[in-house]
JSON list of C-alpha atoms in Angstrom, two decimals:
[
{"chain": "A", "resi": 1, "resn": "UNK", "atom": "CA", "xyz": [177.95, 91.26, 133.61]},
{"chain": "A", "resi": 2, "resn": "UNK", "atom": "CA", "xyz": [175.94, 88.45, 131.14]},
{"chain": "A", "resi": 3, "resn": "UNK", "atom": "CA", "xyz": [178.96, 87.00, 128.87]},
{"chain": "A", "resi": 4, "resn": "UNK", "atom": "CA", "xyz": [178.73, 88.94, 125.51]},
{"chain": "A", "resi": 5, "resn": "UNK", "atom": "CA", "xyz": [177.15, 86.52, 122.37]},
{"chain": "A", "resi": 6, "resn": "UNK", "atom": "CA", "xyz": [180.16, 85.28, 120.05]},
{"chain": "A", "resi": 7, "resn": "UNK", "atom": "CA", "xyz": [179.46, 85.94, 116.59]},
{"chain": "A", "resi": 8, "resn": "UNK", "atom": "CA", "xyz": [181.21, 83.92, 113.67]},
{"chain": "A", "resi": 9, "resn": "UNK", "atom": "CA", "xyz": [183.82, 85.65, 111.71]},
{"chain": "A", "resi": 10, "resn": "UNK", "atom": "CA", "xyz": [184.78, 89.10, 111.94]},
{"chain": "A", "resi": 11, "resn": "UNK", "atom": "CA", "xyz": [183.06, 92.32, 110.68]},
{"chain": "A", "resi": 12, "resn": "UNK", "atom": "CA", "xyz": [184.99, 92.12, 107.07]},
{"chain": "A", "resi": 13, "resn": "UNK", "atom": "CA", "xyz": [183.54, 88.88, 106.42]},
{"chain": "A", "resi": 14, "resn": "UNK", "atom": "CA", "xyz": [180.42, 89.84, 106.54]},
{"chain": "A", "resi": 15, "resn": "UNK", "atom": "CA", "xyz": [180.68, 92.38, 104.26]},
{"chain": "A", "resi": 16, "resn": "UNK", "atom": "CA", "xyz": [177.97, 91.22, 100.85]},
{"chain": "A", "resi": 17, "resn": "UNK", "atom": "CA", "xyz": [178.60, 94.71, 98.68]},
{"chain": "A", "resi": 18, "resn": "UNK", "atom": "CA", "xyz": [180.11, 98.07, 99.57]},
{"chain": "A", "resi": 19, "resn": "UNK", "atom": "CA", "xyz": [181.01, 100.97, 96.85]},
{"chain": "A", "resi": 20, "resn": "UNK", "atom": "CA", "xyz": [181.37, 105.13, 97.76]},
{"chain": "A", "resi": 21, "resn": "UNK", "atom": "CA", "xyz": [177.33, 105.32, 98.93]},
{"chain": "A", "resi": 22, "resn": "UNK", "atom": "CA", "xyz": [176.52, 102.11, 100.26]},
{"chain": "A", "resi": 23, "resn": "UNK", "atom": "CA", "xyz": [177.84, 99.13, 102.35]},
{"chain": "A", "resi": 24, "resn": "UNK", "atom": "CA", "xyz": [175.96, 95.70, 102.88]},
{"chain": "A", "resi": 25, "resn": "UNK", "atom": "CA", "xyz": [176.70, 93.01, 105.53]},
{"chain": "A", "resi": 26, "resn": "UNK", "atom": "CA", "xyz": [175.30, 89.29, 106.36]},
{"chain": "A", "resi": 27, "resn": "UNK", "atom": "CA", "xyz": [174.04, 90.38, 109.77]},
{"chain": "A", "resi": 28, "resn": "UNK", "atom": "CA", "xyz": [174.92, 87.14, 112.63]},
{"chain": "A", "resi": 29, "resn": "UNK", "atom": "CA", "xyz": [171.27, 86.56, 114.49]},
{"chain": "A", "resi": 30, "resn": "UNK", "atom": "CA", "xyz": [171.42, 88.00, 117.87]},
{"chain": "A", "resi": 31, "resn": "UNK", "atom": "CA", "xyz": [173.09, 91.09, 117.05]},
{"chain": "A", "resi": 32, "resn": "UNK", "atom": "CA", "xyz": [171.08, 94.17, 117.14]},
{"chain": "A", "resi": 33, "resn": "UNK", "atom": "CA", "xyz": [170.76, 96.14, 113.86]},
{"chain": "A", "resi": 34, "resn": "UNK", "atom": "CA", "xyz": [171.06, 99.38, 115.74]},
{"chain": "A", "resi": 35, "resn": "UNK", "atom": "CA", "xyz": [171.65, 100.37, 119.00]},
{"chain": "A", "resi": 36, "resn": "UNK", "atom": "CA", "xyz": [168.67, 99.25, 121.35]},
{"chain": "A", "resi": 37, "resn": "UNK", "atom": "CA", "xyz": [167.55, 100.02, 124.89]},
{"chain": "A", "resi": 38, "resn": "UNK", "atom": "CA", "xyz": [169.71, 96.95, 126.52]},
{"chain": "A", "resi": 39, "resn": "UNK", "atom": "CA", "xyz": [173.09, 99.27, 124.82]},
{"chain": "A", "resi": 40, "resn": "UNK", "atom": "CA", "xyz": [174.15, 95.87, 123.48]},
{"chain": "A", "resi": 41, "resn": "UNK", "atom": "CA", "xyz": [177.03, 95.49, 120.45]},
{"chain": "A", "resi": 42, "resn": "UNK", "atom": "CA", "xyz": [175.10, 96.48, 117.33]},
{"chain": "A", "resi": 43, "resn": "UNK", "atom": "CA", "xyz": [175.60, 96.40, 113.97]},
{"chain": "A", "resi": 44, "resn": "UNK", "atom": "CA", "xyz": [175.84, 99.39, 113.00]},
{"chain": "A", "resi": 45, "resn": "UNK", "atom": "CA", "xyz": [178.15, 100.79, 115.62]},
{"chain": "A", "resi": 46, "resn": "UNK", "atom": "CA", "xyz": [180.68, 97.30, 114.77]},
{"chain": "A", "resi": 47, "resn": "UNK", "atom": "CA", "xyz": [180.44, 98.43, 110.97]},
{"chain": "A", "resi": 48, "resn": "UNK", "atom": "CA", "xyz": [181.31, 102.17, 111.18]},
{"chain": "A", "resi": 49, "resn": "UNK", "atom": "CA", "xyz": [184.21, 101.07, 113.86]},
{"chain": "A", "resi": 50, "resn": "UNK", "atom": "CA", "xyz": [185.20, 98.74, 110.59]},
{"chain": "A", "resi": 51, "resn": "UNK", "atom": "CA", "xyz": [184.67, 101.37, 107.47]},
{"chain": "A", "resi": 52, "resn": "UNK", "atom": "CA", "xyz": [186.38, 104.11, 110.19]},
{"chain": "A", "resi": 53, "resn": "UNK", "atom": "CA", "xyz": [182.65, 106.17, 108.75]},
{"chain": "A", "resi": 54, "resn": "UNK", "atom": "CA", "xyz": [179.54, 107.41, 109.49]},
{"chain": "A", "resi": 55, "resn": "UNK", "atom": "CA", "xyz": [176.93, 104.66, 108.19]},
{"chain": "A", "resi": 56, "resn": "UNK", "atom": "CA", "xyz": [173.23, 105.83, 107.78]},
{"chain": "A", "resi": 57, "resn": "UNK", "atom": "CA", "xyz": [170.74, 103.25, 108.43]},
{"chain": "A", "resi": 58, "resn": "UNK", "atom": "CA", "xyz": [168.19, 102.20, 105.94]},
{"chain": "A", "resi": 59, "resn": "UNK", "atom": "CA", "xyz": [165.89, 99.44, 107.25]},
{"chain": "A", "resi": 60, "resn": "UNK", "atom": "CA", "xyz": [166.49, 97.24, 109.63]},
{"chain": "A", "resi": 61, "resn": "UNK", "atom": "CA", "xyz": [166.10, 93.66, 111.06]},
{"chain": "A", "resi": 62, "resn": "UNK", "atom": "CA", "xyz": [165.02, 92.09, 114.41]},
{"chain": "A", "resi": 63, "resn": "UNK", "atom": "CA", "xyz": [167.86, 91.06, 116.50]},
{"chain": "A", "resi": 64, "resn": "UNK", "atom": "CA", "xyz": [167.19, 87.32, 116.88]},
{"chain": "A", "resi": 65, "resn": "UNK", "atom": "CA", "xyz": [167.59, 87.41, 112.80]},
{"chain": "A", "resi": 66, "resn": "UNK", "atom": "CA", "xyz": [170.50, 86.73, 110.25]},
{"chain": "A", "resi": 67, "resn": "UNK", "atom": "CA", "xyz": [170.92, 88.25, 107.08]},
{"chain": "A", "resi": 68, "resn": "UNK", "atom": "CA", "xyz": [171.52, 91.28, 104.38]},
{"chain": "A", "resi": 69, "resn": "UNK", "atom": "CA", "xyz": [171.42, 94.20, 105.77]},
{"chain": "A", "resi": 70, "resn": "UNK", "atom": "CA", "xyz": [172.11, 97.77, 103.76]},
{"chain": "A", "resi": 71, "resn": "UNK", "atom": "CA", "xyz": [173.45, 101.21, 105.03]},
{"chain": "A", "resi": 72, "resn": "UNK", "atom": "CA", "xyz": [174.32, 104.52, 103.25]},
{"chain": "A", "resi": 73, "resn": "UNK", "atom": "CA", "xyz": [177.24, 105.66, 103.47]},
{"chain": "A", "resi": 74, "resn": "UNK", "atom": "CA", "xyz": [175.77, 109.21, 102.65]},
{"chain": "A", "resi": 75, "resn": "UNK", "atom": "CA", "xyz": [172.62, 110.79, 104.14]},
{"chain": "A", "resi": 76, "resn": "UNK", "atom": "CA", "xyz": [171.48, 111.15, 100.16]},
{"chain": "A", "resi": 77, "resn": "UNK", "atom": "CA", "xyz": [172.39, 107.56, 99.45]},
{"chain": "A", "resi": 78, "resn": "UNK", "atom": "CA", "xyz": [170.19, 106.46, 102.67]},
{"chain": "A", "resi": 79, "resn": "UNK", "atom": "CA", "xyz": [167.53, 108.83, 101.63]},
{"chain": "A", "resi": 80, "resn": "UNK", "atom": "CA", "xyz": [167.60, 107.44, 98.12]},
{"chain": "A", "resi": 81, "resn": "UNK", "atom": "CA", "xyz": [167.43, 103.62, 98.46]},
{"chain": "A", "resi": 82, "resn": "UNK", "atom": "CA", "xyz": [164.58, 104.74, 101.87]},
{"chain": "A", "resi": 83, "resn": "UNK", "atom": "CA", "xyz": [162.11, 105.97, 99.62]},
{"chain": "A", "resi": 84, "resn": "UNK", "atom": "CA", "xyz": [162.76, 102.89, 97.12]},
{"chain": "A", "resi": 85, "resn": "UNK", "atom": "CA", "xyz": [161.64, 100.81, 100.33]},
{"chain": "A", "resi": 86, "resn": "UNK", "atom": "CA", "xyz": [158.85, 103.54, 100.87]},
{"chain": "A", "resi": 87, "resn": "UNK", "atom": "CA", "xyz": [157.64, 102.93, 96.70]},
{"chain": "A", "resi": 88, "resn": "UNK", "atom": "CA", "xyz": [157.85, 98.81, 97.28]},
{"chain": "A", "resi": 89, "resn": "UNK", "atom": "CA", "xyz": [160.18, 98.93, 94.27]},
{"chain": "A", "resi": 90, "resn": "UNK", "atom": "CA", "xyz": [162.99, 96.85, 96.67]},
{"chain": "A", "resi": 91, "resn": "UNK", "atom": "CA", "xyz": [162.95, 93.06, 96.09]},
{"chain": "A", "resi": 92, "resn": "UNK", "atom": "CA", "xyz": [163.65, 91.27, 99.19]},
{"chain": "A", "resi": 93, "resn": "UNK", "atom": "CA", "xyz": [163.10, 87.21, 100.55]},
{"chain": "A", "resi": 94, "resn": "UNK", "atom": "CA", "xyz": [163.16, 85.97, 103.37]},
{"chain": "A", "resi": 95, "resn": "UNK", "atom": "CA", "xyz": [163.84, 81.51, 104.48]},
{"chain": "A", "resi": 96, "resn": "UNK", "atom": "CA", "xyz": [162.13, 80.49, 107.24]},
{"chain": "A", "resi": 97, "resn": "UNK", "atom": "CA", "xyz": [162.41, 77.36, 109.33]},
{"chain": "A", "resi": 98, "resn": "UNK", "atom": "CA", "xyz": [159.09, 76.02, 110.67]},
{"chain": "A", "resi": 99, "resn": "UNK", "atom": "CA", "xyz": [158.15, 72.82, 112.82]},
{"chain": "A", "resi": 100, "resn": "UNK", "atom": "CA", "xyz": [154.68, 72.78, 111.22]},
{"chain": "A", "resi": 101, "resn": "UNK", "atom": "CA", "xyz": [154.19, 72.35, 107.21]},
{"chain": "A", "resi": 102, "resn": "UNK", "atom": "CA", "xyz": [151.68, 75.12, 106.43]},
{"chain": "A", "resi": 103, "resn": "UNK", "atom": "CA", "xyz": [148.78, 73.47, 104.61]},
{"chain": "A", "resi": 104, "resn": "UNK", "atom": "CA", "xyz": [149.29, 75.36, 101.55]},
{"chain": "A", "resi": 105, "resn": "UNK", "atom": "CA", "xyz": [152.66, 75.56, 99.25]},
{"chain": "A", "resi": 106, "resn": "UNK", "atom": "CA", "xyz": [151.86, 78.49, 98.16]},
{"chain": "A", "resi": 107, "resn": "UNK", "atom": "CA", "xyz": [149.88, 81.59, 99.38]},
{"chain": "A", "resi": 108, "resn": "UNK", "atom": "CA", "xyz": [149.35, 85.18, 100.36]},
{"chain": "A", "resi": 109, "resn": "UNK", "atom": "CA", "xyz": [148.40, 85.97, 103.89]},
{"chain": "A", "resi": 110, "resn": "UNK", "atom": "CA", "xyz": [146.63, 89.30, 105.02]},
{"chain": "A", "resi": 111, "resn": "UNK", "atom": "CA", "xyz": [146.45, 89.88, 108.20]},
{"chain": "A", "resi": 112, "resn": "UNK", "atom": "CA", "xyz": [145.88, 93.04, 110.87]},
{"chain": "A", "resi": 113, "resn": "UNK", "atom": "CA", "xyz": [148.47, 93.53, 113.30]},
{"chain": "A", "resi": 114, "resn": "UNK", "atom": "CA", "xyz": [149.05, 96.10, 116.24]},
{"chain": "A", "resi": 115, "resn": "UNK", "atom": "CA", "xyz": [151.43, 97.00, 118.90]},
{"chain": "A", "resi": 116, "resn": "UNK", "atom": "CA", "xyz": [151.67, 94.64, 122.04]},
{"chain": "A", "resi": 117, "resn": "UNK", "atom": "CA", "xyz": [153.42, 94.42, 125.35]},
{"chain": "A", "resi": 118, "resn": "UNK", "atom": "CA", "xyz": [156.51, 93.08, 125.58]},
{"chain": "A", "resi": 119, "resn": "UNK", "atom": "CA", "xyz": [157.72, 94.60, 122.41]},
{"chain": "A", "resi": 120, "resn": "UNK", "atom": "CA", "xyz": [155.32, 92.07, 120.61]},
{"chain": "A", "resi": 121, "resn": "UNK", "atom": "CA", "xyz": [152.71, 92.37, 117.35]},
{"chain": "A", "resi": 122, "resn": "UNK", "atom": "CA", "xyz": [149.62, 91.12, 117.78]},
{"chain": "A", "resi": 123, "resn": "UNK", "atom": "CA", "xyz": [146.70, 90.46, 114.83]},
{"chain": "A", "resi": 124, "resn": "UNK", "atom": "CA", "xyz": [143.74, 91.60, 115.72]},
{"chain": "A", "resi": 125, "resn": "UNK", "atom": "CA", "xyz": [140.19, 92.05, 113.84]},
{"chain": "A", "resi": 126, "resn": "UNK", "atom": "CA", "xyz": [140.49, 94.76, 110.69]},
{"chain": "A", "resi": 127, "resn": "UNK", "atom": "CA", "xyz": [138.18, 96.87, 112.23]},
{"chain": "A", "resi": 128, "resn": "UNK", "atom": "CA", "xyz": [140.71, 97.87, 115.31]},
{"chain": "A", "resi": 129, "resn": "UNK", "atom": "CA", "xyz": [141.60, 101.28, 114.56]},
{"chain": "A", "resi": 130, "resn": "UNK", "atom": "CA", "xyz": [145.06, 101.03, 115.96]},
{"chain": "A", "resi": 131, "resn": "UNK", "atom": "CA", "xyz": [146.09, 98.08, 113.51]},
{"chain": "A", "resi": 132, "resn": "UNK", "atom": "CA", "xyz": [148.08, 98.09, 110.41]},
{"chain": "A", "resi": 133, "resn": "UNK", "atom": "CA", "xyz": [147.25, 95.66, 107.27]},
{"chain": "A", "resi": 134, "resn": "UNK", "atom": "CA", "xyz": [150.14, 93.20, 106.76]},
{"chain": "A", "resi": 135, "resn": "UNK", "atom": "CA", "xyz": [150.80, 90.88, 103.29]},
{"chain": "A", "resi": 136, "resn": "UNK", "atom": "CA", "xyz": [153.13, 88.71, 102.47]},
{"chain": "A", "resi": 137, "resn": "UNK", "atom": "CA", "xyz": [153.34, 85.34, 99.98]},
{"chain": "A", "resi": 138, "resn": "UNK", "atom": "CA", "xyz": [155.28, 82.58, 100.72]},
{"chain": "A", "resi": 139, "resn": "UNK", "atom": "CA", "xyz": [156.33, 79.33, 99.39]},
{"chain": "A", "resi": 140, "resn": "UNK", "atom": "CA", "xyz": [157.13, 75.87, 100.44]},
{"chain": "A", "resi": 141, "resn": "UNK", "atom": "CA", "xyz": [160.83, 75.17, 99.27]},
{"chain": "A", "resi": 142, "resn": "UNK", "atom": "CA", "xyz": [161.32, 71.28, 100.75]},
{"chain": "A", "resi": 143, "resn": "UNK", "atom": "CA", "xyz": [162.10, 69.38, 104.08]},
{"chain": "A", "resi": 144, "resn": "UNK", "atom": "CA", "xyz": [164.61, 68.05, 106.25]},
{"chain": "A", "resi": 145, "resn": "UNK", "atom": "CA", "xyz": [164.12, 64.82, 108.64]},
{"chain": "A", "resi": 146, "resn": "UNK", "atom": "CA", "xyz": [162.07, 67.33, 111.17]},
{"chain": "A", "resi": 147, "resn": "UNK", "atom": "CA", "xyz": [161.75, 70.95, 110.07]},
{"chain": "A", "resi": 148, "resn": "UNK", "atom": "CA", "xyz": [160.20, 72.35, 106.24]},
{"chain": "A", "resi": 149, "resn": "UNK", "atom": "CA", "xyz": [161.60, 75.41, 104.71]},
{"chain": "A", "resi": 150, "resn": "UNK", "atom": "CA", "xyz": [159.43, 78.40, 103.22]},
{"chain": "A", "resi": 151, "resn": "UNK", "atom": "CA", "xyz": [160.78, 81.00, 100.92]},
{"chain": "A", "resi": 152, "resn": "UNK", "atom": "CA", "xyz": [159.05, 84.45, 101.95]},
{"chain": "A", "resi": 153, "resn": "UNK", "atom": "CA", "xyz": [158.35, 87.52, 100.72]},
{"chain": "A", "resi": 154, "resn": "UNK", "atom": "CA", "xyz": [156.80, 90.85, 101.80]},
{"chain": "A", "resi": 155, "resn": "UNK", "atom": "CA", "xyz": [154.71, 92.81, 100.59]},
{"chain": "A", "resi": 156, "resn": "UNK", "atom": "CA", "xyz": [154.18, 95.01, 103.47]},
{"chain": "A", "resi": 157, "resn": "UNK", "atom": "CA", "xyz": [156.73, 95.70, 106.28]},
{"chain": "A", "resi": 158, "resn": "UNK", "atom": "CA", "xyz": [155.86, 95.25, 109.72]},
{"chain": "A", "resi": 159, "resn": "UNK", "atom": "CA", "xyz": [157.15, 94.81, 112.64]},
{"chain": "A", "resi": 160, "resn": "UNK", "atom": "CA", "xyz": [157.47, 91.14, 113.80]},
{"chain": "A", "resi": 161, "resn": "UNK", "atom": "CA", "xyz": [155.63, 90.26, 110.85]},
{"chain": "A", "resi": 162, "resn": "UNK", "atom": "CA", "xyz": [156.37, 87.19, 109.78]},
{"chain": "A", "resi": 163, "resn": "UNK", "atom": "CA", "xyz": [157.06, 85.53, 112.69]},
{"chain": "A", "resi": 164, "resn": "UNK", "atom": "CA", "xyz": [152.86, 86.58, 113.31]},
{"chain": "A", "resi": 165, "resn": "UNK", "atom": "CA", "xyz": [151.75, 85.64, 110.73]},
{"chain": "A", "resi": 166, "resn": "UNK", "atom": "CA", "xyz": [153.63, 82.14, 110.18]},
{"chain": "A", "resi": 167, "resn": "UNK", "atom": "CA", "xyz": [152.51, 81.91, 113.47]},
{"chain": "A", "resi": 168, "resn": "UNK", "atom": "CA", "xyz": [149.04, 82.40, 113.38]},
{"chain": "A", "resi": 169, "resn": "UNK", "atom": "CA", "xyz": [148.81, 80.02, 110.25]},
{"chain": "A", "resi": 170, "resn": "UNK", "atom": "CA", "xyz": [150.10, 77.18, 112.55]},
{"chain": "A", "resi": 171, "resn": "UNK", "atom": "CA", "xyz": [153.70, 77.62, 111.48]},
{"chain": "A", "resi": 172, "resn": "UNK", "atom": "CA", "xyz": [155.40, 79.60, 113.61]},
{"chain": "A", "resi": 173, "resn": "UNK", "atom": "CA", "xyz": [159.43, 79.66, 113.28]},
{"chain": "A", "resi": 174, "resn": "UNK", "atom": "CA", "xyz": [162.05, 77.95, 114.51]},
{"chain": "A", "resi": 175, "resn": "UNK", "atom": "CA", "xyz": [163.40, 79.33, 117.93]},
{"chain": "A", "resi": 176, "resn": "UNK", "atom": "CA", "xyz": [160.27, 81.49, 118.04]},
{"chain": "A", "resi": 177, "resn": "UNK", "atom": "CA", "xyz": [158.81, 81.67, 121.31]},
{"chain": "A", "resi": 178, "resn": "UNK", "atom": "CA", "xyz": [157.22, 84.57, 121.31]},
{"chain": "A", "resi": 179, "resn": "UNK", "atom": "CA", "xyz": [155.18, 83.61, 117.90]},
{"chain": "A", "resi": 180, "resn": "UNK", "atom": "CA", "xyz": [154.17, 79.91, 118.86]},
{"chain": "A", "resi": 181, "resn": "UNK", "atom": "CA", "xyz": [157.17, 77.86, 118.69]},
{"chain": "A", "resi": 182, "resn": "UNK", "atom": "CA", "xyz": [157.48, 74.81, 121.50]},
{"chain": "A", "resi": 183, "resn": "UNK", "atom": "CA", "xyz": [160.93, 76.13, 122.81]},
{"chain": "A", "resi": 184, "resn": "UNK", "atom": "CA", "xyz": [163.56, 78.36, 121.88]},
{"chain": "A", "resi": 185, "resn": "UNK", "atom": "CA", "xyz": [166.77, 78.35, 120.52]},
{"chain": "A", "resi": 186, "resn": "UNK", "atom": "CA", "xyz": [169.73, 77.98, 123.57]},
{"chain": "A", "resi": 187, "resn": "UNK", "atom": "CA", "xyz": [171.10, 81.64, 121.62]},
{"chain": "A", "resi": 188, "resn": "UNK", "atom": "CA", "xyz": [167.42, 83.23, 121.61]},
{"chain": "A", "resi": 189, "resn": "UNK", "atom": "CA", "xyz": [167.78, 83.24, 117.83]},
{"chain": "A", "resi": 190, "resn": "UNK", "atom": "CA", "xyz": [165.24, 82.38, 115.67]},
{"chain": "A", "resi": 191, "resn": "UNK", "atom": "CA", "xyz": [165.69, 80.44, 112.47]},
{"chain": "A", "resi": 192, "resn": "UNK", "atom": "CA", "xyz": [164.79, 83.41, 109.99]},
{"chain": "A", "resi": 193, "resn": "UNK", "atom": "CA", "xyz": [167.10, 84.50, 107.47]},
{"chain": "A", "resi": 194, "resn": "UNK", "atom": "CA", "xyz": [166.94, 88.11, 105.23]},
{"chain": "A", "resi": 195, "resn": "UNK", "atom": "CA", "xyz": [168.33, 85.67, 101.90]},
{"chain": "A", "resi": 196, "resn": "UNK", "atom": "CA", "xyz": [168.21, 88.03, 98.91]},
{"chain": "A", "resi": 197, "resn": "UNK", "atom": "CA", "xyz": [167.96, 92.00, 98.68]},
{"chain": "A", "resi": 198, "resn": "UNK", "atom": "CA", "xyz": [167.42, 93.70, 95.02]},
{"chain": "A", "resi": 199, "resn": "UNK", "atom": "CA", "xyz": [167.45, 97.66, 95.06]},
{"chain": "A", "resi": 200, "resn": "UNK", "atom": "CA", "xyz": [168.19, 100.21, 92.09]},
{"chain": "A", "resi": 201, "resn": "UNK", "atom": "CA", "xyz": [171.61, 102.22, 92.93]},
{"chain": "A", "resi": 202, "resn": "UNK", "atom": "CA", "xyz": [171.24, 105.58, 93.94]},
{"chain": "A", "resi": 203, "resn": "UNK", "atom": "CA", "xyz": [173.66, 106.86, 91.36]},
{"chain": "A", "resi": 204, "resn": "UNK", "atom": "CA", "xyz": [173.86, 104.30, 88.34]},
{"chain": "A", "resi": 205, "resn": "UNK", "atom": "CA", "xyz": [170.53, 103.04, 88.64]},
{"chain": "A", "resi": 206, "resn": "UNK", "atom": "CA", "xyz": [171.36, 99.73, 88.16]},
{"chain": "A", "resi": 207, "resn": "UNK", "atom": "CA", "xyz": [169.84, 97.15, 89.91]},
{"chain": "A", "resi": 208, "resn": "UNK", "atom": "CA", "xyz": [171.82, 95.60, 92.66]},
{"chain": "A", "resi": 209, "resn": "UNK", "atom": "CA", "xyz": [171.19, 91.50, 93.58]},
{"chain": "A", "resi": 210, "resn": "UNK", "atom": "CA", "xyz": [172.56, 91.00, 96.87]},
{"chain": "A", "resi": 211, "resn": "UNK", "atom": "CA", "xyz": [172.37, 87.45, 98.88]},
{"chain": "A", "resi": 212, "resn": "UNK", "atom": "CA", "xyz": [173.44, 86.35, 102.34]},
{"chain": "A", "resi": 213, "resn": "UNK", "atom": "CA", "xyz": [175.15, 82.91, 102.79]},
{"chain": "A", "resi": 214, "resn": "UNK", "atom": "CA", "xyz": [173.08, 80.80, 104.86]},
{"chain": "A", "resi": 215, "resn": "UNK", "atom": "CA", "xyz": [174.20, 80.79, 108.88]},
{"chain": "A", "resi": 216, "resn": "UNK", "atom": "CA", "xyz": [176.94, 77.98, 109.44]},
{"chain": "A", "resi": 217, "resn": "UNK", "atom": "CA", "xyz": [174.74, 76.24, 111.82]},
{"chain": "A", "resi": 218, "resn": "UNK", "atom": "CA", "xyz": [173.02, 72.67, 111.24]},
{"chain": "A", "resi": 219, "resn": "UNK", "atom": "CA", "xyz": [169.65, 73.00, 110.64]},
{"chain": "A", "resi": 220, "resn": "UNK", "atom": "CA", "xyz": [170.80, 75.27, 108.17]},
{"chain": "A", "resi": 221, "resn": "UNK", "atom": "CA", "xyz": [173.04, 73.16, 106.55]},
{"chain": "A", "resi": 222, "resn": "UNK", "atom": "CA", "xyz": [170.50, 70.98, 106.23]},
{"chain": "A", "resi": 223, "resn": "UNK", "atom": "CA", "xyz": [168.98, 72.84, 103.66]},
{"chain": "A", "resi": 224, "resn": "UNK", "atom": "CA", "xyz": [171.64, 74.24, 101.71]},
{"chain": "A", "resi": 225, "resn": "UNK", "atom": "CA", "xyz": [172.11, 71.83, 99.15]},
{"chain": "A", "resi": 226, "resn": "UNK", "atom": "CA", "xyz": [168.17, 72.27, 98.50]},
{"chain": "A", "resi": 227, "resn": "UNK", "atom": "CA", "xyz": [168.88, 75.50, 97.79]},
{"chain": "A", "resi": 228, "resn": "UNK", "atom": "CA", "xyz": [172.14, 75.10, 95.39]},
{"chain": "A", "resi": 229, "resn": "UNK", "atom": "CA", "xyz": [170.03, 72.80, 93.12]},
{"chain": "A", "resi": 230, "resn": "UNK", "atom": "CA", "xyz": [167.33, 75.22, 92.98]},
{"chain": "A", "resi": 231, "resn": "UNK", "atom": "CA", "xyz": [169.34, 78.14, 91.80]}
]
């Protein structure tokens, strides 16, 4: 058997937020959300194993991504903050490492994207039938020596897609193979992060800020003090 991917830390320090209904974690790229065909350690499984309880899943993230991840404790708690994501009401950003400075600082790309092989999106003409419209704006945040930094944030939710559309501006990510990048990352992450989450709470109705550390790794680091002075 393939040696299993080490992950940093242990499931309680990854824990962002948890109350009665809901329980938040800063998700370590390269470990599945949920459990997936390849019946790899996931997420969720590793967190109910930690809270010793049922967890409910409410959205999710690709595997080769890092960051904040919610789940319900209660089926009503998972069905209430769902339908927030349903509404667009939730507030969430993404950071995204790119080789390529897009040409704009600031815009909103639209695109069209379907289903591909090999678990892929692809974006295709709007008059394909099949395809689903896709937003998102984004925002150039700085650079390091190699690699520039873009703050993200949907407006639609797709699958794969902002590693298509940064990618079929000229900007794919970090690590990103699939989407355009030049090679991949030795761990088959990619350098996308899930930074901030914002949801009303399903009882209080208070809004709830969550944000994910940055991943301890370099190119990351890079960029952390970037962000400090900017918040």
């Amino acid at each position: 058997m393939p040696d299993q991917p080490k992950f940093p830390g242990r499931p309680g320090d990854w824990v962002l937020y948890k109350d009665n209904q809901l329980i938040a974690f800063n998700k370590p790229a390269g470990m599945p959300a949920v459990p997936d065909k390849k019946g790899s350690p996931n997420l969720l499984q590793v967190a109910a194993a930690y809270t010793r309880h049922d967890l409910f899943p409410i959205h999710r993230l690709d595997r080769p991504v890092s960051g904040v991840i919610l789940f319900g404790k209660k089926p009503a708690a998972q069905a209430q903050v769902t339908e927030q994501f349903q509404a667009r009401t939730i507030e969430k950003t993404y950071l995204a490492i790119v080789g390529e400075r897009p040409e704009q600082d600031e815009d909103i790309l639209v695109h069209f994207l379907r289903e591909a092989k090999g678990n892929n999106a692809e974006i295709v003409d709007s008059s394909d039938k099949t395809a689903k419209r896709a937003e998102l704006r984004y925002r150039y945040l700085g650079s390091s020596d190699r690699y520039h930094l873009l703050e993200v944030v949907l407006v639609t939710g797709r699958k794969h897609q902002i590693r298509a559309q940064l990618g079929a501006i000229g900007s794919p990510i970090r690590g990103d193979e699939k989407y355009g990048f030049k090679r991949g990352n030795p761990d088959r992450t990619i350098d996308l992060h899930a930074y901030t989450l914002a949801f009303d709470h399903p009882i209080s109705g208070s809004r709830v800020e969550l944000q994910a550390p940055l991943p301890e790794e370099p190119v990351w680091e890079a960029f952390s003090s970037l962000l400090t002075s900017r918040s």
